[in-house]
Coordinates of C-alpha atoms in Angstrom, one line a residue:
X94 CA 65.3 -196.8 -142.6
X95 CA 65.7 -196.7 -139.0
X96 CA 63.4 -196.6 -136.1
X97 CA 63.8 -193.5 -135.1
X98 CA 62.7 -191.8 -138.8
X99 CA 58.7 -192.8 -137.9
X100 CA 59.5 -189.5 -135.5
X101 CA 60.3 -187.2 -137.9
X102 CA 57.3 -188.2 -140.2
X103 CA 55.0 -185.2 -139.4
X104 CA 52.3 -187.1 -141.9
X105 CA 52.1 -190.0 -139.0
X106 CA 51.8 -188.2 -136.1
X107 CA 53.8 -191.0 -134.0
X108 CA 54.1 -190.5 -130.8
X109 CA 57.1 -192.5 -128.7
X110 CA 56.0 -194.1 -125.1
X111 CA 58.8 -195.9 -124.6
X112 CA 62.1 -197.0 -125.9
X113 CA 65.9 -195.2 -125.9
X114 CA 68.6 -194.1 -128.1
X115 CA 69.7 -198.1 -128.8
X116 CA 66.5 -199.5 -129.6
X117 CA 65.3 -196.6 -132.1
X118 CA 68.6 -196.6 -134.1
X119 CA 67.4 -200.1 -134.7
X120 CA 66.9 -201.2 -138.9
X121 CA 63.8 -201.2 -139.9
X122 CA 63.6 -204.4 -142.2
X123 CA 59.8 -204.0 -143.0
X124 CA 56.3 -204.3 -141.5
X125 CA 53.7 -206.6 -140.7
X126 CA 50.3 -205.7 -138.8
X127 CA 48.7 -208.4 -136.2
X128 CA 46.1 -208.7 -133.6
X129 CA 47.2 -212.5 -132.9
X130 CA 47.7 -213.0 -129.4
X131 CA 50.6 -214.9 -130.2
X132 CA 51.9 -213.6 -133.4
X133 CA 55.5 -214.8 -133.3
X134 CA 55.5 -217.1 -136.3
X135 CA 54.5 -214.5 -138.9
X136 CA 57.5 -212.1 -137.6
X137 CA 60.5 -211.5 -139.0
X138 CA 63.5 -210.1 -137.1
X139 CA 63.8 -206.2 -137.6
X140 CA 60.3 -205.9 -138.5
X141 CA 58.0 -202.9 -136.8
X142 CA 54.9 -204.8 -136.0
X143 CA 51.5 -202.9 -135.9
X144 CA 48.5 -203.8 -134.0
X145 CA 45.0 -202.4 -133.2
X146 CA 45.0 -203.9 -129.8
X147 CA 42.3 -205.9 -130.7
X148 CA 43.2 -209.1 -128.5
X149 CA 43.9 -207.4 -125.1
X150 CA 41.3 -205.7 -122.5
X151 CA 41.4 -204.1 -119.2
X152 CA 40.2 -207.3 -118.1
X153 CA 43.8 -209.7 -119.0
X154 CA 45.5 -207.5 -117.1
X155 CA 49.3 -208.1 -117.5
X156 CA 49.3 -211.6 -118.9
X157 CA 48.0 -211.5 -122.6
X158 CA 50.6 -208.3 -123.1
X159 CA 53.0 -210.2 -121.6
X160 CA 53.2 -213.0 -124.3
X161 CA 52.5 -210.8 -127.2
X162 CA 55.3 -208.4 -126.1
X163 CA 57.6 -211.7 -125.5
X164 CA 56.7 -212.9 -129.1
X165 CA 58.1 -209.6 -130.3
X166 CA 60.8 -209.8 -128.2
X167 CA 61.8 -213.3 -129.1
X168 CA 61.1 -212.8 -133.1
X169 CA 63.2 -209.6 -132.9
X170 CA 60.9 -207.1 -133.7
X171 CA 62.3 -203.6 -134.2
X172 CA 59.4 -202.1 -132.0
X173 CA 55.9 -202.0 -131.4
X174 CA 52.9 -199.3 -133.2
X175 CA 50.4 -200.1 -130.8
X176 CA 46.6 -198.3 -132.3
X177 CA 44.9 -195.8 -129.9
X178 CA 41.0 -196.5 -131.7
X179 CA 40.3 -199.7 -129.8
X180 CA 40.9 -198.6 -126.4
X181 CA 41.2 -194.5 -126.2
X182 CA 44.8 -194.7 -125.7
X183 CA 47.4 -197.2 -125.5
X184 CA 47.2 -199.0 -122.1
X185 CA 49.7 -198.0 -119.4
X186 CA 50.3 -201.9 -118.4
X187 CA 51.4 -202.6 -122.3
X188 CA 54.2 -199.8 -121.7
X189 CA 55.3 -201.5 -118.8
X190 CA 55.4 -204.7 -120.4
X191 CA 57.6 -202.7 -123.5
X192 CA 60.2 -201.5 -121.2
X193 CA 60.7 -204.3 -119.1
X194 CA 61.4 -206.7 -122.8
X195 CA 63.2 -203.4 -124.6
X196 CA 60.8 -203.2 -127.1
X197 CA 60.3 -199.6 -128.5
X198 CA 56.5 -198.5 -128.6
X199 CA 54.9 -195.8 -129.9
X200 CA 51.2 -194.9 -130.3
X201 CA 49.3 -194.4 -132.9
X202 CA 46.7 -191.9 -133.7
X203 CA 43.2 -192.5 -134.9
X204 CA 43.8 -190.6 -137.7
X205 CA 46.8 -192.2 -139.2
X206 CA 46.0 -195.5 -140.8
X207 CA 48.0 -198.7 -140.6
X208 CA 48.3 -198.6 -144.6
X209 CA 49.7 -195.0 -144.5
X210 CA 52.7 -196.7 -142.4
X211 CA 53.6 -199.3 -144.4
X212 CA 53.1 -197.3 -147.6
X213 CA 55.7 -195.3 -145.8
X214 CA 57.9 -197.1 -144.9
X215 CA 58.0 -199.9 -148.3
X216 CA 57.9 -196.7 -150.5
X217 CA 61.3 -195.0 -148.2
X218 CA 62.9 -198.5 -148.9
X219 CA 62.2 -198.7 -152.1
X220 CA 63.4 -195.1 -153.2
X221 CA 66.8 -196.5 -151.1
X222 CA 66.6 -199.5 -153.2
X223 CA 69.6 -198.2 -155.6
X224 CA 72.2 -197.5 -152.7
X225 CA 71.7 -200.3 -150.9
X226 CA 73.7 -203.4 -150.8
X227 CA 72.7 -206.4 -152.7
X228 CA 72.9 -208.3 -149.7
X229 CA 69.7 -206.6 -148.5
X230 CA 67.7 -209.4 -150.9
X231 CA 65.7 -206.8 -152.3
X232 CA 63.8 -207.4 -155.3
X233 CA 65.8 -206.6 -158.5
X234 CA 65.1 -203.2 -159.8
X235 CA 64.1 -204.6 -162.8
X236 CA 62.0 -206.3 -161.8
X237 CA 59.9 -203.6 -159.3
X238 CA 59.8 -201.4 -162.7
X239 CA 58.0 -204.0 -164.7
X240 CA 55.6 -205.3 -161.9
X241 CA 54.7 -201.0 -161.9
X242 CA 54.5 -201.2 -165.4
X243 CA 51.8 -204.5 -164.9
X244 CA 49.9 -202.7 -162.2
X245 CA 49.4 -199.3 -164.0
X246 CA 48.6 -201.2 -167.7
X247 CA 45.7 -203.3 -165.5
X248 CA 46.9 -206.8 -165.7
X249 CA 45.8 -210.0 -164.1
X250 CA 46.7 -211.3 -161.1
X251 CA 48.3 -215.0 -162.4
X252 CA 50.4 -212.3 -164.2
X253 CA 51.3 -210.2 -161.7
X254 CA 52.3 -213.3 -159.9
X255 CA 54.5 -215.2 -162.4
X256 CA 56.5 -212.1 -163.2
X257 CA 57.3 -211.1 -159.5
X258 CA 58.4 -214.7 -158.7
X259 CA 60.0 -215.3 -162.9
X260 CA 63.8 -214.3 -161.7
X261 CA 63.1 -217.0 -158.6
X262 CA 62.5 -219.6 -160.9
X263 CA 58.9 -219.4 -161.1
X264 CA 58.4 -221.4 -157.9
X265 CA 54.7 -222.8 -157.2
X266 CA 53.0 -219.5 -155.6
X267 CA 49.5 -218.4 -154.7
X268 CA 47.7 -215.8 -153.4
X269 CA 45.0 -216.5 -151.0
X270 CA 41.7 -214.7 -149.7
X271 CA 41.0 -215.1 -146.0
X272 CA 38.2 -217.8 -147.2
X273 CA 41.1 -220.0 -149.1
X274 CA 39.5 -218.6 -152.8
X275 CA 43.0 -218.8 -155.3
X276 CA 42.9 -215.7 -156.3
X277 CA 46.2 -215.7 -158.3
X278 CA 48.9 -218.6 -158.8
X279 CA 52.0 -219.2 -160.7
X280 CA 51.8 -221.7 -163.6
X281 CA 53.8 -224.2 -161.5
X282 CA 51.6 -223.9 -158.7
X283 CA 48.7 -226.5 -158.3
X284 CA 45.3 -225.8 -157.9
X285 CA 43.8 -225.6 -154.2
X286 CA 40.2 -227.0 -153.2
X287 CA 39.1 -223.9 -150.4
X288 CA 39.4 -226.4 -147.5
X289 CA 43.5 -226.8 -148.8
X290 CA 43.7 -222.8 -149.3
X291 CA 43.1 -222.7 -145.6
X292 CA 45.6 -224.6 -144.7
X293 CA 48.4 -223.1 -146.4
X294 CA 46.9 -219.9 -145.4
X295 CA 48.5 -220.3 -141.2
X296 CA 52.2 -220.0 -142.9
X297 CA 51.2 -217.6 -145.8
X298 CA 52.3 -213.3 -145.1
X299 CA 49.3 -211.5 -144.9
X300 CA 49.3 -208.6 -147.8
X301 CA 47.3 -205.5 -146.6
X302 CA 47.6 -204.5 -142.9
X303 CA 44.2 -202.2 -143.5
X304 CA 42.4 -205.3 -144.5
X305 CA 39.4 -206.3 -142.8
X306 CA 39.2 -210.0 -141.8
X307 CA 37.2 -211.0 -144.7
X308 CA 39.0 -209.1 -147.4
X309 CA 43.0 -210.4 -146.3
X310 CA 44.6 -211.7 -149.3
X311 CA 47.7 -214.2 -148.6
X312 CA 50.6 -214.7 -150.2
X313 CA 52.1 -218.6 -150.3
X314 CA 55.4 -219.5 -151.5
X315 CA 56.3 -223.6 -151.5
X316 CA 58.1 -223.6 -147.9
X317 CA 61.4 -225.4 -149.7
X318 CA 62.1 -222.0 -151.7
X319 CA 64.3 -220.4 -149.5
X320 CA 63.5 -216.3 -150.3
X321 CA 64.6 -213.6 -148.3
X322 CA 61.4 -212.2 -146.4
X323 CA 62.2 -208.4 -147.2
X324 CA 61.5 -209.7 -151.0
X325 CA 58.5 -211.5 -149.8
X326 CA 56.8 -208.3 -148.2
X327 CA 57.9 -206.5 -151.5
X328 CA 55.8 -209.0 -153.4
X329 CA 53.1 -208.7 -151.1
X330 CA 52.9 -204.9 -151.3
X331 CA 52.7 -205.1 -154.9
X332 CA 49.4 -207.2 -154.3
X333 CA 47.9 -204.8 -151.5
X334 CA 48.0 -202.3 -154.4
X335 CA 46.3 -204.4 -156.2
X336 CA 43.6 -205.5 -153.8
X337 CA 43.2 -201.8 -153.3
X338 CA 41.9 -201.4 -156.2
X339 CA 39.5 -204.2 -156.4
X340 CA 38.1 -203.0 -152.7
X341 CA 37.3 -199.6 -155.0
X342 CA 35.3 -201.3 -157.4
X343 CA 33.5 -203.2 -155.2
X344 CA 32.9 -200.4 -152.9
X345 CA 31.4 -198.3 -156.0
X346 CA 29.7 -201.0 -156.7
X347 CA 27.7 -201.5 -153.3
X348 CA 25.8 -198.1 -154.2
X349 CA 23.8 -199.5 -157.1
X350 CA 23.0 -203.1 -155.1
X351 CA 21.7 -200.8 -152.5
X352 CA 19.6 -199.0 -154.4
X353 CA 18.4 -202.4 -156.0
X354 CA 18.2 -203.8 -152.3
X355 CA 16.2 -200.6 -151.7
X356 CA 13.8 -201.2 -154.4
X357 CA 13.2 -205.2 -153.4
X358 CA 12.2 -204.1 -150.1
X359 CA 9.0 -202.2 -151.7
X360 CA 6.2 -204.8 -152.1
X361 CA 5.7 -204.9 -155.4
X362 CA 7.9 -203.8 -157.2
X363 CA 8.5 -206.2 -159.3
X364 CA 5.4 -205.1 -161.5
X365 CA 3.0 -202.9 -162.6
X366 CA 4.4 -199.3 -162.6
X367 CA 7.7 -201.0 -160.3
X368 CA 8.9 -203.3 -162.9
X369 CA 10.5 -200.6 -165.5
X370 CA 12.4 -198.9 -162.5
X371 CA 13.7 -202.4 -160.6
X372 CA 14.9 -204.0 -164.1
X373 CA 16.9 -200.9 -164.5
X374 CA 18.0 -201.2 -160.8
X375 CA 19.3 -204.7 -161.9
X376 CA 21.4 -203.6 -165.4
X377 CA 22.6 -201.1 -163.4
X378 CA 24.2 -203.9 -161.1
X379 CA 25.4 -205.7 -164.0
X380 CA 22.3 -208.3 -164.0
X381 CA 20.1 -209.1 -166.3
X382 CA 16.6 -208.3 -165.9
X383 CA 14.9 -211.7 -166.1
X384 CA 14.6 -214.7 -163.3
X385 CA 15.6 -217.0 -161.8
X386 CA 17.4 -215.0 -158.9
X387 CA 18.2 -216.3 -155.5
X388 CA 18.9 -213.9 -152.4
X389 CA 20.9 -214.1 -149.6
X390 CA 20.8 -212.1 -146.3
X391 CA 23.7 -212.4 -143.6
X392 CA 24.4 -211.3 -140.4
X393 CA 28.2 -211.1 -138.6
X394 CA 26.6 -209.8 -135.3
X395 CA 28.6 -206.3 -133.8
X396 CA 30.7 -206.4 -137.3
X397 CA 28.0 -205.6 -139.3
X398 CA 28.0 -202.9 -142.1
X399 CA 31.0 -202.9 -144.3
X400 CA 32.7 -206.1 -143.4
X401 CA 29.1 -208.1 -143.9
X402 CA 29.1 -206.9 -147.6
X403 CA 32.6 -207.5 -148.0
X404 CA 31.9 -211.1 -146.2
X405 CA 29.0 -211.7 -148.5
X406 CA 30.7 -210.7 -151.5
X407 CA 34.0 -213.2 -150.8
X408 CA 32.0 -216.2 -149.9
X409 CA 29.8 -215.5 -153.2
X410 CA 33.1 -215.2 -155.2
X411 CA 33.4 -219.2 -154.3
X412 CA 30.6 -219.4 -156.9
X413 CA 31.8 -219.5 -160.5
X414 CA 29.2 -218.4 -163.5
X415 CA 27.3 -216.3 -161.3
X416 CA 26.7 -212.7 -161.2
X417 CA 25.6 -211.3 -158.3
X418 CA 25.0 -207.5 -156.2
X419 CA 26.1 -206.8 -152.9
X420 CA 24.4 -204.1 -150.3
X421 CA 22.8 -202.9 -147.7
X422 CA 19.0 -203.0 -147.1
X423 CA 16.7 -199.8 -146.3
X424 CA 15.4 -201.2 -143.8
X425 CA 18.9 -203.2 -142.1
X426 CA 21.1 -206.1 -143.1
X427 CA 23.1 -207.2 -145.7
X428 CA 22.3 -208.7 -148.7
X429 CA 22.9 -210.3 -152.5
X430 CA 20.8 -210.7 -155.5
X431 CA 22.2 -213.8 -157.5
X432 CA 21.9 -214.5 -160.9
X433 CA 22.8 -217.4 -162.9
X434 CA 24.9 -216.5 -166.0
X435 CA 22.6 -216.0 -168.8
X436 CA 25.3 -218.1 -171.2
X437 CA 25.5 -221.2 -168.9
X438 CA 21.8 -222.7 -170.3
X439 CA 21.5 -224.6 -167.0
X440 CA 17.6 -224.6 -165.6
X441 CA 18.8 -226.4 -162.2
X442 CA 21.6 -223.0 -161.8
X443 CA 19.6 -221.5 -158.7
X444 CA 19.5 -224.9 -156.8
X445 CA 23.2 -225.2 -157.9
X446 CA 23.5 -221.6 -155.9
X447 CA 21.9 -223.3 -153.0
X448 CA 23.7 -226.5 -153.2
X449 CA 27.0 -224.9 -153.3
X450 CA 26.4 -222.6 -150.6
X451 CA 25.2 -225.4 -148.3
X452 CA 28.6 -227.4 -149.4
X453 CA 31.0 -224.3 -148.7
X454 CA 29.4 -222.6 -145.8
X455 CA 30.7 -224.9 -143.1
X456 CA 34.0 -226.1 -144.7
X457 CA 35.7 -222.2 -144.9
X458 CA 38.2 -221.4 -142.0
X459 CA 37.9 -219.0 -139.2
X460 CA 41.0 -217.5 -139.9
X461 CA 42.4 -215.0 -137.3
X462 CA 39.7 -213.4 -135.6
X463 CA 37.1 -214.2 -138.4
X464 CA 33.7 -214.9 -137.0
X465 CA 32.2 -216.8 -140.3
X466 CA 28.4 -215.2 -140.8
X467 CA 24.8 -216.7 -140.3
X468 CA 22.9 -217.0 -144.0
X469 CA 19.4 -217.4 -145.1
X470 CA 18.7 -218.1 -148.6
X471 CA 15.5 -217.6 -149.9
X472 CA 14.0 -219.7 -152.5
X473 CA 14.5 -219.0 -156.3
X474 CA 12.1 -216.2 -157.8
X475 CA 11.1 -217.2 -160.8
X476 CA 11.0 -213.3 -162.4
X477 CA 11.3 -209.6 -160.8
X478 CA 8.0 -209.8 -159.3
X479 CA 9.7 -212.6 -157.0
X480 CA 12.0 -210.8 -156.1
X481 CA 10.6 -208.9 -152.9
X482 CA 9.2 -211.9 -151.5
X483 CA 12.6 -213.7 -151.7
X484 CA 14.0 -211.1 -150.0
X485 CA 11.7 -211.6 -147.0
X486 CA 11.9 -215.4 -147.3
X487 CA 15.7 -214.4 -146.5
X488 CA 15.3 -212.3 -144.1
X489 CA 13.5 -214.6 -142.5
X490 CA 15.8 -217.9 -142.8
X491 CA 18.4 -215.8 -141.4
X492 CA 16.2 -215.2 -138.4
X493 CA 16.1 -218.7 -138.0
X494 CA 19.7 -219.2 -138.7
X495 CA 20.9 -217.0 -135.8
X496 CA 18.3 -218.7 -133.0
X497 CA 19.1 -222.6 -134.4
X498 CA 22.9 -222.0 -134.3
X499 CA 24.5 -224.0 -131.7
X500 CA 27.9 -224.6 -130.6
X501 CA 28.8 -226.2 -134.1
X502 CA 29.5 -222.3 -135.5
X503 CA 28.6 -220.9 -138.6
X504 CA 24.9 -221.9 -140.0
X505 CA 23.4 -221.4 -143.1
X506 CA 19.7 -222.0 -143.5
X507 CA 17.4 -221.9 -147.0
X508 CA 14.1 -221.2 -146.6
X509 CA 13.0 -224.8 -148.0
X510 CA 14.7 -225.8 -144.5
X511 CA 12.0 -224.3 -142.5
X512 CA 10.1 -227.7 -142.4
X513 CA 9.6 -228.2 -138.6
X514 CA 7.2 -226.3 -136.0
X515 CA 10.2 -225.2 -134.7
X516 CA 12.1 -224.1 -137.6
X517 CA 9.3 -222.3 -138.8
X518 CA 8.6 -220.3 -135.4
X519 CA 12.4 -219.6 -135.1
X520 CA 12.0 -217.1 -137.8
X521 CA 9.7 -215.1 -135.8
X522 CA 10.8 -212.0 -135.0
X523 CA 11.3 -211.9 -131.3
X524 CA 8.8 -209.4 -129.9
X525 CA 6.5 -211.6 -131.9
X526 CA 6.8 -214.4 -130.4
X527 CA 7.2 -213.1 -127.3
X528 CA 4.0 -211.4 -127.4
X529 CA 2.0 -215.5 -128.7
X530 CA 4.2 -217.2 -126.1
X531 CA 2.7 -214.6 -123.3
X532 CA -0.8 -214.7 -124.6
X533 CA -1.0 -219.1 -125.1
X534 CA -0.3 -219.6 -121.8
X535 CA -1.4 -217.1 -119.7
X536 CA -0.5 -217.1 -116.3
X537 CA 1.5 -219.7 -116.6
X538 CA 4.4 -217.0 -118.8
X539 CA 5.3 -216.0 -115.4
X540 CA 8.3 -217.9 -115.2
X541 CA 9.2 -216.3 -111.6
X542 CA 6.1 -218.6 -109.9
X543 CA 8.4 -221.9 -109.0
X544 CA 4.2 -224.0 -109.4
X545 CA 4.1 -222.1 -113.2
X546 CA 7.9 -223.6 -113.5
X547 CA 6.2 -226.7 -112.7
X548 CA 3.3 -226.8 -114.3
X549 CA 4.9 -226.0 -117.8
X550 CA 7.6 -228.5 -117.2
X551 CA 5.0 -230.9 -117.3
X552 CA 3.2 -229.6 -120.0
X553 CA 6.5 -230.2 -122.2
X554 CA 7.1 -233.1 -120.7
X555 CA 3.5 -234.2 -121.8
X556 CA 3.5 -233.0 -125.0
X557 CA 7.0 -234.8 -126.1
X558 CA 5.1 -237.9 -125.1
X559 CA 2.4 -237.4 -127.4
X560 CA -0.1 -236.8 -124.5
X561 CA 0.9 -240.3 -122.9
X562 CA -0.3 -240.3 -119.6
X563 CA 1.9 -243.4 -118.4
X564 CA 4.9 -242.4 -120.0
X565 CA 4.9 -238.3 -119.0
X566 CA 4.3 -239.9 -115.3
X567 CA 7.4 -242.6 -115.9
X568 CA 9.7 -239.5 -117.2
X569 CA 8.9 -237.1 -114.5
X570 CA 9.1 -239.7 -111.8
X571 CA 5.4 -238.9 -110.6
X572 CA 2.2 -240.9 -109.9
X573 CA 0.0 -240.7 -112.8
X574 CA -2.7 -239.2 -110.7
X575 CA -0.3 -236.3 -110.0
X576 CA 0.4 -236.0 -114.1
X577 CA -3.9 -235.8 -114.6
X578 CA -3.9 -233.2 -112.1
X579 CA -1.7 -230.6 -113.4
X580 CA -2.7 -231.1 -117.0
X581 CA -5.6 -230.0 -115.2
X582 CA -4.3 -226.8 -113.9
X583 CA -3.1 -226.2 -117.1
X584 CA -5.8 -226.3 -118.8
X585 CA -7.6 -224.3 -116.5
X586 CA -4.9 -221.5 -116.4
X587 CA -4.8 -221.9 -120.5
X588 CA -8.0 -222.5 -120.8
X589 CA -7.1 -224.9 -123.5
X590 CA -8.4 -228.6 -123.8
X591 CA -5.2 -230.8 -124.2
X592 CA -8.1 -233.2 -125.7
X593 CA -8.1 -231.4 -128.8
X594 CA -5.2 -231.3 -131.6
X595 CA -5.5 -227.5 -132.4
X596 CA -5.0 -226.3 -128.9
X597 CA -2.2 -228.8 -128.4
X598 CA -0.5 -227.3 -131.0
X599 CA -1.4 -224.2 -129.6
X600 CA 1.0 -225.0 -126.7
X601 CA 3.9 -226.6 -128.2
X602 CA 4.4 -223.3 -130.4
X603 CA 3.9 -221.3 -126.9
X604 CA 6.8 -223.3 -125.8
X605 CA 8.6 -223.0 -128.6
X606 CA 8.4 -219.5 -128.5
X607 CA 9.9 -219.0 -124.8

């Protein structure tokens, strides 16, 4: 298949920007879909590369097209399918940038998906398969037959695996989720610890170019088995098949957690009249209908919605003996019931849940532009009439999550964390705490008065000190006089007495909640 065929595909709607007779009678030797700003290691020389444009804006100017277009150029890249969704329309400066390296570029509608392309042009190479030349390193036709015969007949992926690598040798071979979870490997392959996964994962060939971030797979080969790459994307297609299939099922699946999700966000529903409906809410999910259960709420900020639930639901996968339900809440969010398998006869299972979480959370790679999630995990419920409340106690350790993270990245908080003023207060919903912080101290919430600035600086100052007048004086540089007085004139514009426990407390959660 040649370049110039993706123009006389009415189904793709293609449209060319730039490139001349030379470049589009290039060979197309397959496909592989980035957003890297520097995706040159994962090419291979005749490949068209696809990209949403996710990694350039108006604001990079020239430069950041520049060195992706130069890592085409350099890998040999047959041309460029640059998306239209992200921006409107493909940016005049990246066309510039094409036909000053000679790489042909052509824009993609919203309409036509990045999986429609490759499905295009694998399936074009595939029905060629027979009239090529066996130079071409194409897998063995044999071979393709059987692993159609495996995919139809619904086997496993270790299967899958061994049989598409068997007439290599049966090399050591996995296949990867974006979280490093071994989701299928050969019988000569070892097995990977997630934090190993991810390291393998920055020379492994991405299988599904319409995968979101969380739900990539990978394939790894051992980097000594020299295989030609067009039989490595073959391999890999087989497997985005695959995953397609397992995205179906999990996508049916959300509609019954949500409904469950719907139902735990009703106080009680977990009895009375409630319980009959919620326990067939949770069979319906594949859960039994007795305790204990643990949930977990998460947040990935603006890529909320699908890719949450399909975050949730790989990280959760990490867990083994535990069934679990994936959704979206009523009232917004993403969430999981968990519950311990029924056969495992282990009392401690949803502190193991916990446990595990709080092991795996931080240790899983941001891979590509994967902005790992904030969690809160409520405590376990004990039965179904638990399960509302856990819900909220999730809800709200992810509230806390979000404000507490700091520069270390991803956080996950359960609610038995929550043991400071601080903590606590932090999963306050904002306008809440807004509205106590205005109220505590009065005038001085008018943070635009440089004497209220003042004042409260003090008053923080004072309080860290445990109300020591000598050493709030020594830390603010002041005269100790000076430190009485304006623990005066905040009292007065308070109208608290810092004499008194209560209404010093009072004050430290009005700061807190600035």
């Amino acid at each position: 298949m040649h370049v110039e065929d993706l123009l006389r595909l009415e189904s793709l709607d293609l449209t060319l920007l730039w490139g001349g007779p030379p470049l589009l009678a290039r060979e197309i030797s397959g496909v592989t879909a980035t957003d890297l700003e520097d995706p040159g290691r994962f090419l291979q020389r005749g490949e068209i590369v696809l990209s949403g444009l996710v990694w350039w804006s108006a604001a990079d100017e020239e430069g950041t097209a520049d060195r992706f277009v130069t890592a085409l150029r350099d890998a040999g890249a047959a041309a460029l399918l640059a998306g239209e969704e992200t921006h409107g329309r493909v940016p005049e400066v990246l066309v510039d940038v094409c036909r000053r390296h000679g790489i042909a570029l052509f824009s993609v509608p919203v309409h036509t998906s990045f999986r429609a392309i490759t499905d295009t042009v694998y399936l074009r190479q595939w029905g060629d398969l027979s009239r090529r030349p066996a130079a071409l390193y194409a897998l063995p036709e044999n071979v393709r037959g059987e692993l159609g015969r495996l995919l139809t007949d619904g086997a496993d992926p270790d299967t899958l695996l061994t049989r598409a690598v068997a007439h290599l040798g049966t090399p050591p071979c996995h296949v990867l989720s974006a979280t490093g979870r071994t989701i299928a490997r050969t019988p000569t392959a070892r097995a990977l610890t997630a934090a190993q996964a991810a390291e393998r994962l920055k020379a492994a060939l991405p299988v599904d170019p319409d995968a979101s971030a969380y739900g990539q797979w990978f394939l790894h080969l051992a980097g000594a088995v020299d295989v030609p790459p067009r039989m490595l994307h073959e391999i890999a297609e087989v497997f985005a098949q695959l995953r397609q299939g397992v995205v179906r099922r999990e996508a049916a699946a959300r509609g019954p957690a949500t409904e469950l999700l719907t139902l735990l966000d009703t106080p009680g529903s977990g009895s009375g009249s409630g319980a009959a409906p919620l326990a067939a809410a949770l069979r319906a999910c594949g859960l039994p209908d007795h305790g204990p259960f643990t949930v977990v709420a998460v947040s990935v900020g603006a890529a909320e919605g699908g890719d949450a639930a399909e975050a949730l639901g790989e990280v959760l996968r990490h867990l083994p003996g535990q069934r679990f339900a994936v959704g979206r809440v009523a009232g917004g969010g993403t969430a999981a019931v968990i519950a311990a398998d029924s056969g495992a006869g282990d009392a401690d299972a949803p502190d193991a849940v916990v446990s595990t979480l709080k092991g795996l959370w931080p240790t899983l790679p941001a891979c590509g532009e994967i902005a790992f999630p904030y969690g809160g995990v409520s405590v376990p419920a004990a039965t179904t009439a638990g399960l509302n409340g856990a819900l909220v106690q999730a809800r709200y350790a992810l509230t806390a999550t979000s404000r507490m993270a700091t520069a270390e990245g991803a956080r996950l908080t359960a609610i038995e964390d929550l043991t400071t003023l601080g903590a606590l207060l932090a999963g306050v919903p904002t306008d809440v705490r807004a509205a106590f912080g205005s109220h505590a101290l009065g005038p001085l919430a008018d943070a635009t008065n440089p004497s209220h600035r003042m004042l409260l600086e003090t008053l923080d100052t004072f309080l860290a000190h445990n109300g020591s007048w000598a050493r709030t004086a020594e830390a603010l540089h002041l005269h100790v006089n000076t430190v009485h007085y304006r623990i005066r004139r905040v009292e007065l514009l308070t109208g608290r007495d810092l004499g008194r426990l209560d209404h010093k407390l009072d004050l430290k959660a009005a700061l807190l909640c600035r």
